[in-house]
Short mmCIF file of C-alpha atoms and ligand atoms in Angstrom, two decimals:
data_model
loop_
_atom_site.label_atom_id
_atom_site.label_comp_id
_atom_site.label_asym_id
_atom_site.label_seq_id
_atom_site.Cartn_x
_atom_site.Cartn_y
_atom_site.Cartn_z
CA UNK A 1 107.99 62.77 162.73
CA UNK A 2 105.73 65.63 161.10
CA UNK A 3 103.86 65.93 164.56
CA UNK A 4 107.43 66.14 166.29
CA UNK A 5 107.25 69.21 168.68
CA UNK A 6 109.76 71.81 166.98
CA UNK A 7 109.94 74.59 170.12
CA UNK A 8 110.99 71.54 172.65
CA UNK A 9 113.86 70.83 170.23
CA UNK A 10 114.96 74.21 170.05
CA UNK A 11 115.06 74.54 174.01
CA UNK A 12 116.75 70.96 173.90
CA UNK A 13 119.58 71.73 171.80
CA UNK A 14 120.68 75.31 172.56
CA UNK A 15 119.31 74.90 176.78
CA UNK A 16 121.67 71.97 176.93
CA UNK A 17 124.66 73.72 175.21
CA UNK A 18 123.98 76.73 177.28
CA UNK A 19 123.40 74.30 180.58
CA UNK A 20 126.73 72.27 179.77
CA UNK A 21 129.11 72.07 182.84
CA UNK A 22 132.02 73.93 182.79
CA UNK A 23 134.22 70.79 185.05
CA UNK A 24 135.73 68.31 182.50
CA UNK A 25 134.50 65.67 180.81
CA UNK A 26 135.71 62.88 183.29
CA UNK A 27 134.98 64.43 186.51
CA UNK A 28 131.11 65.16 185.18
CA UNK A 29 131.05 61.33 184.11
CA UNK A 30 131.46 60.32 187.31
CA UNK A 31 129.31 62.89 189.06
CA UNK A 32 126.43 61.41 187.04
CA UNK A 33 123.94 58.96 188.45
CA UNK A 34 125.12 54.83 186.93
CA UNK A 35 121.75 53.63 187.27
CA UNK A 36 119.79 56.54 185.54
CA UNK A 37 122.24 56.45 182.63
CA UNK A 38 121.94 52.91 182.25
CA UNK A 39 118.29 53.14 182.74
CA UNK A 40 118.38 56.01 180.14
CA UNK A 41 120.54 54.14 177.31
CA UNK A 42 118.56 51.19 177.66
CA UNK A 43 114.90 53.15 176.77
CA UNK A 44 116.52 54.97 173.92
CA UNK A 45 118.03 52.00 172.54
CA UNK A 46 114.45 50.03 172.41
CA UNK A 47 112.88 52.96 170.60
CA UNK A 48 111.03 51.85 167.88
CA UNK A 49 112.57 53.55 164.46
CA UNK A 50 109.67 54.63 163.13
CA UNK A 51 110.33 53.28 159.75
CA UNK A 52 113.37 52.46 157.32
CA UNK A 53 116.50 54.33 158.24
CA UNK A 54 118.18 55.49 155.30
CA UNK A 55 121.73 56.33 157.45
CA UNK A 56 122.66 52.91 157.50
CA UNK A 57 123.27 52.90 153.54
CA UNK A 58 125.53 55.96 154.06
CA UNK A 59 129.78 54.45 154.18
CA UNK A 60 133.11 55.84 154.04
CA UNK A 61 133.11 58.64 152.19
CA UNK A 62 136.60 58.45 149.98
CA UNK A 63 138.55 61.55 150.23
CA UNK A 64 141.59 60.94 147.53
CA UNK A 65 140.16 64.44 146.03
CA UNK A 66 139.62 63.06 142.80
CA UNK A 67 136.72 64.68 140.26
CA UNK A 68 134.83 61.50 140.93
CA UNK A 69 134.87 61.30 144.51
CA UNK A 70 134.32 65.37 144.90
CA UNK A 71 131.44 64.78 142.92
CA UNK A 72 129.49 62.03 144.94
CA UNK A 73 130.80 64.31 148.03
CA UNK A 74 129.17 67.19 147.64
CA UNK A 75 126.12 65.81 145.58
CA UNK A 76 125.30 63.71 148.43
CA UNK A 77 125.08 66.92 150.59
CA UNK A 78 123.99 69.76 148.02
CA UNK A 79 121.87 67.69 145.79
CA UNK A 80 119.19 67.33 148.25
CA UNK A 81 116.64 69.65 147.05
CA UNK A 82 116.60 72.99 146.32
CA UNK A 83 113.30 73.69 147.67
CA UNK A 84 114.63 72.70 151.06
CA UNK A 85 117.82 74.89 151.23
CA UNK A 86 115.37 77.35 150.04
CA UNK A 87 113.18 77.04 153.24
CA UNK A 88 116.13 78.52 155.44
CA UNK A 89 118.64 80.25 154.28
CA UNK A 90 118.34 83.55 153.04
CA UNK A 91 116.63 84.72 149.24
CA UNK A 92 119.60 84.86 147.53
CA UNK A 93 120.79 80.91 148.93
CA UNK A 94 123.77 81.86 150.44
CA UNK A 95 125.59 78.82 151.70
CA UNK A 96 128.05 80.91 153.63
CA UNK A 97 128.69 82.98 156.83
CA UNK A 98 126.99 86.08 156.28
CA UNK A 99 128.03 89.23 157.84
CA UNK A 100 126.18 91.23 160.11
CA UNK A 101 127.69 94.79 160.02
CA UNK A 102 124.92 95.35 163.17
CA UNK A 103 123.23 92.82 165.28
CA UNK A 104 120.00 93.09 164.54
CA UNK A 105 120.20 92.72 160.68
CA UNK A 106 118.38 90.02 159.60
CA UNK A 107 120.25 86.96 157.22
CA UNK A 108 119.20 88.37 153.79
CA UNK A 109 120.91 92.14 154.88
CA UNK A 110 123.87 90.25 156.58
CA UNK A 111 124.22 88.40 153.36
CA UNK A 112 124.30 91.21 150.78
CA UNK A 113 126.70 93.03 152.91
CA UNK A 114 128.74 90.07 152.65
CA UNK A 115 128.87 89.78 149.07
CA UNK A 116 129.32 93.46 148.54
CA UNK A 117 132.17 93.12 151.23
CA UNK A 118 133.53 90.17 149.26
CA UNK A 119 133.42 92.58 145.93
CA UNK A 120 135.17 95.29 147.45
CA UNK A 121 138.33 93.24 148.98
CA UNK A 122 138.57 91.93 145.48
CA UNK A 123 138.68 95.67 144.47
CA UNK A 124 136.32 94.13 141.32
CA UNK A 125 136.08 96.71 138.43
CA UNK A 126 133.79 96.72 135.38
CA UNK A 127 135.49 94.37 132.64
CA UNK A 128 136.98 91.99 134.71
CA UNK A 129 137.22 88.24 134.54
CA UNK A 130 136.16 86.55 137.98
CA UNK A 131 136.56 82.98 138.80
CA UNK A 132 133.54 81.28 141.45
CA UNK A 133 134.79 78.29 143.00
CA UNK A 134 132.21 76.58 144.56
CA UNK A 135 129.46 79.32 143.47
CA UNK A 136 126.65 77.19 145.42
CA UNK A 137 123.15 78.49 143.76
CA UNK A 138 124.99 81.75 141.99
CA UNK A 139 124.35 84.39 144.42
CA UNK A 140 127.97 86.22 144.52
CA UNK A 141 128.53 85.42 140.52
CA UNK A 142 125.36 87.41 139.91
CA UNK A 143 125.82 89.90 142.50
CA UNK A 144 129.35 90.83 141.15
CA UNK A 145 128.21 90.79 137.44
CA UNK A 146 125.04 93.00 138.51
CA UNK A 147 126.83 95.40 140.67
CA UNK A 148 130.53 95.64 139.94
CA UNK A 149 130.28 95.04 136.20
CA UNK A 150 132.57 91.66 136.09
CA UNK A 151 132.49 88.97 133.97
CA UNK A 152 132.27 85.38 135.68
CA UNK A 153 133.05 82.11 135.48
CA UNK A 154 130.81 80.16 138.59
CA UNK A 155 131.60 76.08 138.92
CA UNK A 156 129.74 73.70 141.06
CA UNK A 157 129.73 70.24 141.50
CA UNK A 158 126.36 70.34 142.71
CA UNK A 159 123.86 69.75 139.52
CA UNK A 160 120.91 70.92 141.19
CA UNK A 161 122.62 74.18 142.34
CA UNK A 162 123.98 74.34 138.38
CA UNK A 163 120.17 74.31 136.93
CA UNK A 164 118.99 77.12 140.16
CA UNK A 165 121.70 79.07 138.85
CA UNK A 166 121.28 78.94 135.12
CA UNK A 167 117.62 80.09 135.96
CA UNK A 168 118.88 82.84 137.70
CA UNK A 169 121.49 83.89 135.54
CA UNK A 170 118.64 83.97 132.12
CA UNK A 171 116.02 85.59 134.76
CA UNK A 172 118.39 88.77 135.79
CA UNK A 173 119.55 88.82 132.27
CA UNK A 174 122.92 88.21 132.99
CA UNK A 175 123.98 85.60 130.15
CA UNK A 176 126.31 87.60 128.44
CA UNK A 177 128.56 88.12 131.87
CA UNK A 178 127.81 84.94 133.92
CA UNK A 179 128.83 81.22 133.07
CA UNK A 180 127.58 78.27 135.49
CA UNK A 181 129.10 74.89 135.21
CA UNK A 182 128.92 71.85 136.53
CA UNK A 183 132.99 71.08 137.04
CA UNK A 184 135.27 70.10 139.51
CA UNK A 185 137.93 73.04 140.34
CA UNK A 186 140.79 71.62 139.25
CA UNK A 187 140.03 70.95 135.45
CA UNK A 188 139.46 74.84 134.98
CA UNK A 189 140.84 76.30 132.01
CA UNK A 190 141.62 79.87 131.32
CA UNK A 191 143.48 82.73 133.54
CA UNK A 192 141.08 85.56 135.22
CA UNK A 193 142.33 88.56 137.10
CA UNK A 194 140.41 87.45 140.23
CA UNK A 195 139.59 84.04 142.02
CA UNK A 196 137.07 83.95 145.02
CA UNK A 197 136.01 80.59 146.47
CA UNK A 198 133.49 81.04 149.99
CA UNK A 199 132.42 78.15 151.57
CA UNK A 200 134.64 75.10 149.44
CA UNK A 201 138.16 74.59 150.55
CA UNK A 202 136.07 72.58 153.78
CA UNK A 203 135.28 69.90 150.74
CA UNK A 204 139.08 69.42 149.19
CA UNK A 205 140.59 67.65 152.00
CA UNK A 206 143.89 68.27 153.97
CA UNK A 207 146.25 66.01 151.56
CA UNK A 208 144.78 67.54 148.81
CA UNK A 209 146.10 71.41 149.35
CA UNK A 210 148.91 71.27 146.99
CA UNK A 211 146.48 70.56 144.22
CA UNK A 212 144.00 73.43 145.26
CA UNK A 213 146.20 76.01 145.78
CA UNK A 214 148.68 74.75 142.13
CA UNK A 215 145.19 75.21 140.92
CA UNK A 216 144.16 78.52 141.82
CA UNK A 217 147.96 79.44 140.61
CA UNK A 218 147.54 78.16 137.17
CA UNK A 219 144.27 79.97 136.75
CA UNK A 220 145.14 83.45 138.21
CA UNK A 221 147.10 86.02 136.38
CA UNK A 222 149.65 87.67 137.76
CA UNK A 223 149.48 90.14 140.80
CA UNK A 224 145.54 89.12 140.64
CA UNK A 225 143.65 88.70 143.78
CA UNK A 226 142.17 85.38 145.56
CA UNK A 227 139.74 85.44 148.15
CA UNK A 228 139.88 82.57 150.71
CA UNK A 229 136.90 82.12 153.09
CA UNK A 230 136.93 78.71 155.01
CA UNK A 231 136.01 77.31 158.45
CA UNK A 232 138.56 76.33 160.56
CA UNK A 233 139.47 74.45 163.79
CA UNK A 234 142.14 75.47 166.20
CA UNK A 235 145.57 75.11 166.07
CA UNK A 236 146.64 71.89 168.14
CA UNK A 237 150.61 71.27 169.24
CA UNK A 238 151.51 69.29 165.98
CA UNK A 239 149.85 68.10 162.73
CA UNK A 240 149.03 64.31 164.35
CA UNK A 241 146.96 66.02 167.06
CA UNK A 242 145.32 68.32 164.78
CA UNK A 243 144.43 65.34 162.43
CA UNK A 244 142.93 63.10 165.43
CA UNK A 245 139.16 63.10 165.12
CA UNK A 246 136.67 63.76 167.95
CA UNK A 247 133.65 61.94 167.65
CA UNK A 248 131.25 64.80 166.47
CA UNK A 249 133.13 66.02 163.58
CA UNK A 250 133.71 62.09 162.61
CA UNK A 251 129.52 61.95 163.16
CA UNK A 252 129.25 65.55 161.08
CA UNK A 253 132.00 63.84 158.21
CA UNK A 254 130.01 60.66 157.72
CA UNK A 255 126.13 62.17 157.69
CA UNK A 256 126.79 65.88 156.84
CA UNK A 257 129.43 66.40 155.18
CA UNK A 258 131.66 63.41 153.13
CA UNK A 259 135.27 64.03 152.40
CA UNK A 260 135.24 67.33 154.38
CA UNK A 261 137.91 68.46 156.41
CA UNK A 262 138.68 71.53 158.03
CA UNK A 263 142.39 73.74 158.30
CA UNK A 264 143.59 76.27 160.74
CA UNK A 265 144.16 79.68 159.87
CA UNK A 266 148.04 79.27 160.47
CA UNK A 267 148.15 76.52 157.55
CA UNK A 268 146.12 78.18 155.51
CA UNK A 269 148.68 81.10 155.54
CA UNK A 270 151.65 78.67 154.99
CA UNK A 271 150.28 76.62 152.44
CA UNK A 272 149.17 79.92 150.89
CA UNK A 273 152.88 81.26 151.26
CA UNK A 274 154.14 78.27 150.43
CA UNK A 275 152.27 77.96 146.88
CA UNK A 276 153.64 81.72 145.83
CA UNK A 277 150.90 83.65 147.43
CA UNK A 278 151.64 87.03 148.98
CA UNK A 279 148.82 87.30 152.09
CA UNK A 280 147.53 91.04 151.90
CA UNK A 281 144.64 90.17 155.33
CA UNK A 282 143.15 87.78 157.54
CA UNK A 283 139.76 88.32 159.18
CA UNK A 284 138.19 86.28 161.58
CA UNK A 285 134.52 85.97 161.70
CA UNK A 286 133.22 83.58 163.70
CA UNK A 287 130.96 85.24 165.72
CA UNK A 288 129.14 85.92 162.62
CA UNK A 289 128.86 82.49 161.92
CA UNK A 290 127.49 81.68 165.20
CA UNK A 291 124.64 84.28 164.46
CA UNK A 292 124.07 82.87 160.45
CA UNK A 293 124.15 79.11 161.89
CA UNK A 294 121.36 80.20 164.51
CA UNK A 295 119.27 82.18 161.89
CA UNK A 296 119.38 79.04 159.24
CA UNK A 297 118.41 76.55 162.23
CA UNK A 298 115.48 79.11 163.28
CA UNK A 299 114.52 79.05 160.08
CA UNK A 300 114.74 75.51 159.76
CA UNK A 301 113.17 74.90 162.25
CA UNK A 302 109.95 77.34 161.89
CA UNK A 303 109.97 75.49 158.54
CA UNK A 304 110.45 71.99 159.94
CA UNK A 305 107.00 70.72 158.92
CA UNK A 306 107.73 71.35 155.26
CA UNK A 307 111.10 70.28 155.56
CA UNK A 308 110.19 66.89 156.31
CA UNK A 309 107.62 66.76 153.25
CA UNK A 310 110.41 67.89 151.06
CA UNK A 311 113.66 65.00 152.14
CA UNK A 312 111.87 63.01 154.45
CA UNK A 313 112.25 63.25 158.99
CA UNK A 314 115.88 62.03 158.77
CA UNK A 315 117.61 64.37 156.61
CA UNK A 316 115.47 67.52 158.13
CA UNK A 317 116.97 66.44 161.69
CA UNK A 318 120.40 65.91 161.08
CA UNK A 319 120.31 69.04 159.12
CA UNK A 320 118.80 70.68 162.30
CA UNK A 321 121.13 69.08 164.61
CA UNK A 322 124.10 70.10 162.12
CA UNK A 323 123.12 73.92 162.07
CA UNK A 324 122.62 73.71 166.03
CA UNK A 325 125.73 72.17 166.76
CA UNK A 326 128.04 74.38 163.94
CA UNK A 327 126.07 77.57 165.97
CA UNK A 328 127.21 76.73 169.62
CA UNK A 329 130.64 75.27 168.26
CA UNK A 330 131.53 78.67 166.50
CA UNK A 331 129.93 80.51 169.74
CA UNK A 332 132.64 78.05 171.95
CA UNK A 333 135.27 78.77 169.58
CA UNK A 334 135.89 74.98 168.74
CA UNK A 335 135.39 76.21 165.22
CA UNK A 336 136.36 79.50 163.27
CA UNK A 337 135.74 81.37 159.71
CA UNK A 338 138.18 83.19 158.15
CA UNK A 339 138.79 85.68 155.11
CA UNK A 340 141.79 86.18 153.39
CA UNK A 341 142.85 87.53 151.03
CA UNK A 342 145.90 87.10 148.77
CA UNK A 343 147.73 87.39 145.23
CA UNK A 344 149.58 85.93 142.86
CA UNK A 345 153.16 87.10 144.22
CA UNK A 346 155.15 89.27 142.41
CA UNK A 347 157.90 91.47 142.71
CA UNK A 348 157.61 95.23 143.66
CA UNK A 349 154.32 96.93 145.22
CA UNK A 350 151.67 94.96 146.67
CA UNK A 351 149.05 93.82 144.04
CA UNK A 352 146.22 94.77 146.73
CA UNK A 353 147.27 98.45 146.94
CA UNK A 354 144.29 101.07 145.40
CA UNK A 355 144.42 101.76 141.88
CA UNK A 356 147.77 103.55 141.28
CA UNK A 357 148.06 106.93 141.43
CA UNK A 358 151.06 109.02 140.13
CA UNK A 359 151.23 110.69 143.43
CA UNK A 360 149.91 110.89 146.61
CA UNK A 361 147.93 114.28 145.45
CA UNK A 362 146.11 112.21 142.40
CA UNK A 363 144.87 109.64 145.05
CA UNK A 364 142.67 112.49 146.57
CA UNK A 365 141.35 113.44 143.13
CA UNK A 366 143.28 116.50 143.04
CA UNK A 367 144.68 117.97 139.96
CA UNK A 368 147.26 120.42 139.13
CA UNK A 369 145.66 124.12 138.19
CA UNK A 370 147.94 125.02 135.90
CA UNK A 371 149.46 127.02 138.11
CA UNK A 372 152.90 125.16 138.59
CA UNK A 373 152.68 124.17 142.39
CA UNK A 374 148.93 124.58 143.48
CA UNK A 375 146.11 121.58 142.85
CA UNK A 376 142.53 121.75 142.31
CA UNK A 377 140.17 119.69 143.90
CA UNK A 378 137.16 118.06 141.79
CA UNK A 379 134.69 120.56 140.81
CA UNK A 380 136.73 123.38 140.69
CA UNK A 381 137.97 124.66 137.42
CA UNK A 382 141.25 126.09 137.00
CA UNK A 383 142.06 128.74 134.40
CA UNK A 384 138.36 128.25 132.54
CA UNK A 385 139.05 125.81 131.09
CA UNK A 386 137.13 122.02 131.49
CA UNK A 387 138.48 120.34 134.21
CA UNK A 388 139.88 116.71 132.67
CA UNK A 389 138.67 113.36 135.21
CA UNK A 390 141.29 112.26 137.24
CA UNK A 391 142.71 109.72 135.68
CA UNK A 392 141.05 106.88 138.24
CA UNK A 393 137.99 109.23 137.91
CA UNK A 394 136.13 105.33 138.23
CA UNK A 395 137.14 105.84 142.58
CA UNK A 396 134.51 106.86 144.05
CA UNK A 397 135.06 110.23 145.52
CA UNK A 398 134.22 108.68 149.42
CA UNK A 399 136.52 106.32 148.63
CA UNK A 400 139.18 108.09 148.13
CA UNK A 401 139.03 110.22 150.79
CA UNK A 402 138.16 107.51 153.25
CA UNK A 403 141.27 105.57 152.21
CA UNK A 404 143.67 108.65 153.05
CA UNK A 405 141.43 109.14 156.59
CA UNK A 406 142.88 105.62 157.69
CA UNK A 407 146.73 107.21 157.85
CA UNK A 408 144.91 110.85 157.04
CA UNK A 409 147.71 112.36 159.16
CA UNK A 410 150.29 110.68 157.40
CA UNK A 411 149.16 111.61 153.92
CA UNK A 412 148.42 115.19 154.75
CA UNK A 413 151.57 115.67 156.29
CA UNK A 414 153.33 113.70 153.04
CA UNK A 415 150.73 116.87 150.95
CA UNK A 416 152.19 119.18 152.83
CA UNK A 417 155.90 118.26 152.34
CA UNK A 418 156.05 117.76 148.96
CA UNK A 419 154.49 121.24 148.93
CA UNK A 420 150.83 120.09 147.33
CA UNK A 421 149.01 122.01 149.46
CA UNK A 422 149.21 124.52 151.79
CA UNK A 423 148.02 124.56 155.26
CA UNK A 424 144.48 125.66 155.18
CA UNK A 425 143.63 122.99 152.15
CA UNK A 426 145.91 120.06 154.35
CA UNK A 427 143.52 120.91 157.51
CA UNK A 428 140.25 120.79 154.65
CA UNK A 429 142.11 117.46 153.43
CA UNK A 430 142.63 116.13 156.65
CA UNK A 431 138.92 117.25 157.81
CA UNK A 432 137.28 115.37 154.67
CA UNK A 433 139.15 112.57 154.90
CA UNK A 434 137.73 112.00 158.54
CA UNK A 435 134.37 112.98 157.89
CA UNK A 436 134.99 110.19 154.74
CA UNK A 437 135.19 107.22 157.53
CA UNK A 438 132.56 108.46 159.65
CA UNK A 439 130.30 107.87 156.65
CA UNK A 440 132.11 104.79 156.09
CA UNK A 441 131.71 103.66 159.99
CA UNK A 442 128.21 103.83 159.60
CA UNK A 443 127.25 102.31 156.69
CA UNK A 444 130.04 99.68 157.64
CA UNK A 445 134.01 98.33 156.90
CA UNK A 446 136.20 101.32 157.19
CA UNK A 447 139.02 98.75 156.82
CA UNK A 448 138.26 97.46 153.44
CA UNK A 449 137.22 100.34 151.10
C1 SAM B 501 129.01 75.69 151.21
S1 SAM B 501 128.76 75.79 149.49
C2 SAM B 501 129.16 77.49 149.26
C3 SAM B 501 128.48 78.05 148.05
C4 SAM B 501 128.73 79.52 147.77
N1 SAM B 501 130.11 79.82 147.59
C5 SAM B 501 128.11 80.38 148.84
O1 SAM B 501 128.84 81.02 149.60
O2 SAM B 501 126.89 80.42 148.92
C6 SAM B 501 130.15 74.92 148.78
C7 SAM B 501 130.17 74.88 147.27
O3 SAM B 501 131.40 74.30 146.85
C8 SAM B 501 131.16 73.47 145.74
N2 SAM B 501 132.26 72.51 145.60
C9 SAM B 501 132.74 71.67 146.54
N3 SAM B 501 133.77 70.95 146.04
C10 SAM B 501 133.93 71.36 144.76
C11 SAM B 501 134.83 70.99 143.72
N4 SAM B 501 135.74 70.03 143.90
N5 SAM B 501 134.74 71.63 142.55
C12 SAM B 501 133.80 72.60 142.36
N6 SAM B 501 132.92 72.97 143.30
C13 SAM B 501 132.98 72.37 144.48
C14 SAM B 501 129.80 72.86 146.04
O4 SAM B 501 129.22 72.34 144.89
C15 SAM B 501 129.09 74.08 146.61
O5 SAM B 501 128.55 74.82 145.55
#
């Protein structure tokens, strides 16, 4: 298979998709030439194998979401070897829809950004406890201990991904903040201010929601923050149509992926709801998982040589033929990614709001002068004497203003009437705030500062 020509596979997979007819199924059946197909079937089927074929040892995969049967799940897809997941995706092994905040950005950019974007929805701050989820190889537990100051608990069930990440976590000096374990989800102990698992509700199986979600309850303190990133699958017109299987996602459950099973968004919400969530946003991004599919089957397959010296001609082209097919599926919209993210409900204001101020005038880092009714802004000192932080002095200054530019008018005018400011420092307000998400626009998310 080494000698297999890689470029004819590429124009095979993605010409075909491309080429596909747009009439349905049964009228291009029976446009198609009997005797060629038949002809066809018959020279594929007398192809010699080329050697043992491991598939045939692969059976039902049981799904009753048990630690056991998660384990031999995912180990049979993550435990394959590191050095091969290492030969496509990006350098940080990111098993996850990156996001690419401009086209061109190659997979290790559109992957940072991701984590960082991940970070900020969480709102992380320095001190806090994070739960991983289905951490994969470690990337977004390190990333949020290294750049948002968090401690974290990661769990995998994968053991190979376990001893990558230890490595990692001793290499970027990060033992004191970062713990990697090999466990199943639901036997987590302990309560954390934030949960985030990317990538791993597509491994705990429809009849097993009630446990996930009791699970992520139990382990999140109250008013904390979960972040939910899954693939879906449409919406069909009731839950026995959505559960039917068509053949390729019964081919990608049996070789690919054992005991998976993918949601739609609208369940996700109500199970979410239903297991005393409040849902703060949902983002779809599935076209950037059409682009991260393609760049991990490029990659793959510029690689392909050595990924067949590494687990062997079968495993490298189903793996090949996986990423391929997820890329024109998400492309087609028969598949989806979503983000959301959600808290622990509670009464009163919404646990996802910024950090709170004690007025709308503290949120722009403004402080009283002394004066009675008149506010300084940061760097200017008010009667000589030192100017105190703001008491969320840890907000970013951009990101302050950049959250009043999204409803700047609103704010300013709120300034205005509750006599903050007068009406040369609302138009300065109103003028920073906007310059605030220009910076924001180009660098990326205006939406999620
Ligand atoms: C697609 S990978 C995503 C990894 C990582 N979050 C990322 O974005 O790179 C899915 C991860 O979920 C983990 N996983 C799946 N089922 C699990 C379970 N029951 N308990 C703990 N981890 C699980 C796998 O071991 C794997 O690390």
């Amino acid at each position: 298979m080494g000698g297999w020509p890689a470029r004819s596979t590429e124009w095979h997979i993605f010409d075909l998709a491309a080429r596909r007819p747009k009439v349905r199924t049964k009228a291009f059946l029976k446009s198609l030439d009997k005797g060629l197909v038949l002809r066809t079937v018959a020279r594929f089927a007398l192809l010699p194998r080329g050697g043992p074929w491991p598939l045939e040892g692969i059976g039902a995969a049981v799904a009753d979401g048990s630690v056991d049967a998660n384990a031999e799940n995912v180990q049979y897809h993550y435990d394959v070897s590191n050095k091969f997941y290492a030969l496509w995706l990006d350098r940080e092994l990111v098993y996850s829809c990156g996001y690419f905040a401009n086209c061109d950005n190659d997979i290790d950019r559109a992957q940072q950004d991701k984590l960082d974007m991940i970070c900020r929805k969480l709102r992380l701050q320095p001190g806090e406890t994070l739960l991983d989820i289905g951490c994969g190889w470690g990337a977004l537990s390190c990333y949020a201990a290294q750049h948002y100051g968090v401690n974290v608990h990661a769990v995998t069930l994968a053991k190979q991904q376990a001893v990558y990440g230890q490595e990692k976590i001793e290499r970027l000096g990060l033992s004191e903040r970062v713990k990697i374990e090999i466990r199943d989800y639901s036997t987590v102990e302990g309560m954390f201010d934030k949960v985030v698992s990317v990538g791993m509700y597509e491994h705990v199986g429809i009849r097993n929601y009630p446990k996930y979600y009791g699970t992520i309850q139990r382990v999140l303190k109250p008013g904390g923050l979960y972040l939910h990133h899954a693939i879906t699958r449409p919406a069909k017109r009731d839950d026995r149509a959505f559960r039917r299987k068509r053949p390729e996602s019964a081919l990608l459950t049996k070789y690919i992926f054992p005991g998976a099973e993918l949601d739609h968004p609208g369940n996700t919400v109500a199970m979410m709801e239903r297991s005393g969530f409040e849902v703060h946003d949902v983002e779809g991004w599935r076209e950037h998982y059409q682009r991260t599919c393609r760049h991990w089957h490029d990659r793959l397959l510029a690689n392909y040589i050595a990924a067949v010296s590494e687990v062997g001609p079968a495993k490298a082209r189903m793996w090949l033929l996986y990423l391929a097919a997820c890329s024109v599926a998400f492309e087609r919209n028969t598949l989806g990614v979503y983000q959301t993210l959600a808290s622990k409900r509670r009464r009163g204001p919404s646990a996802c709001r910024r950090p709170a101020p004690t007025s709308i005038a503290e949120s722009f880092g403004l402080r009283p002068n002394g004066g009675g009714r008149g506010w300084a802004t940061p760097g200017q000192d008010e009667g000589g004497t030192e100017a105190s932080p703001p008491r969320h002095a840890h907000v970013p200054r951009e990101r302050g203003a950049l959250v009043a530019a999204v409803d700047d008018e609103i704010v300013a005018l709120g300034l205005a009437a509750d006599g903050f400011v007068d009406g040369a420092s609302r138009r300065s307000l109103a003028s920073e705030a906007r310059s605030g998400l220009r910076r924001s626009a180009a660098s990326s998310w205006p939406r999620h500062m």
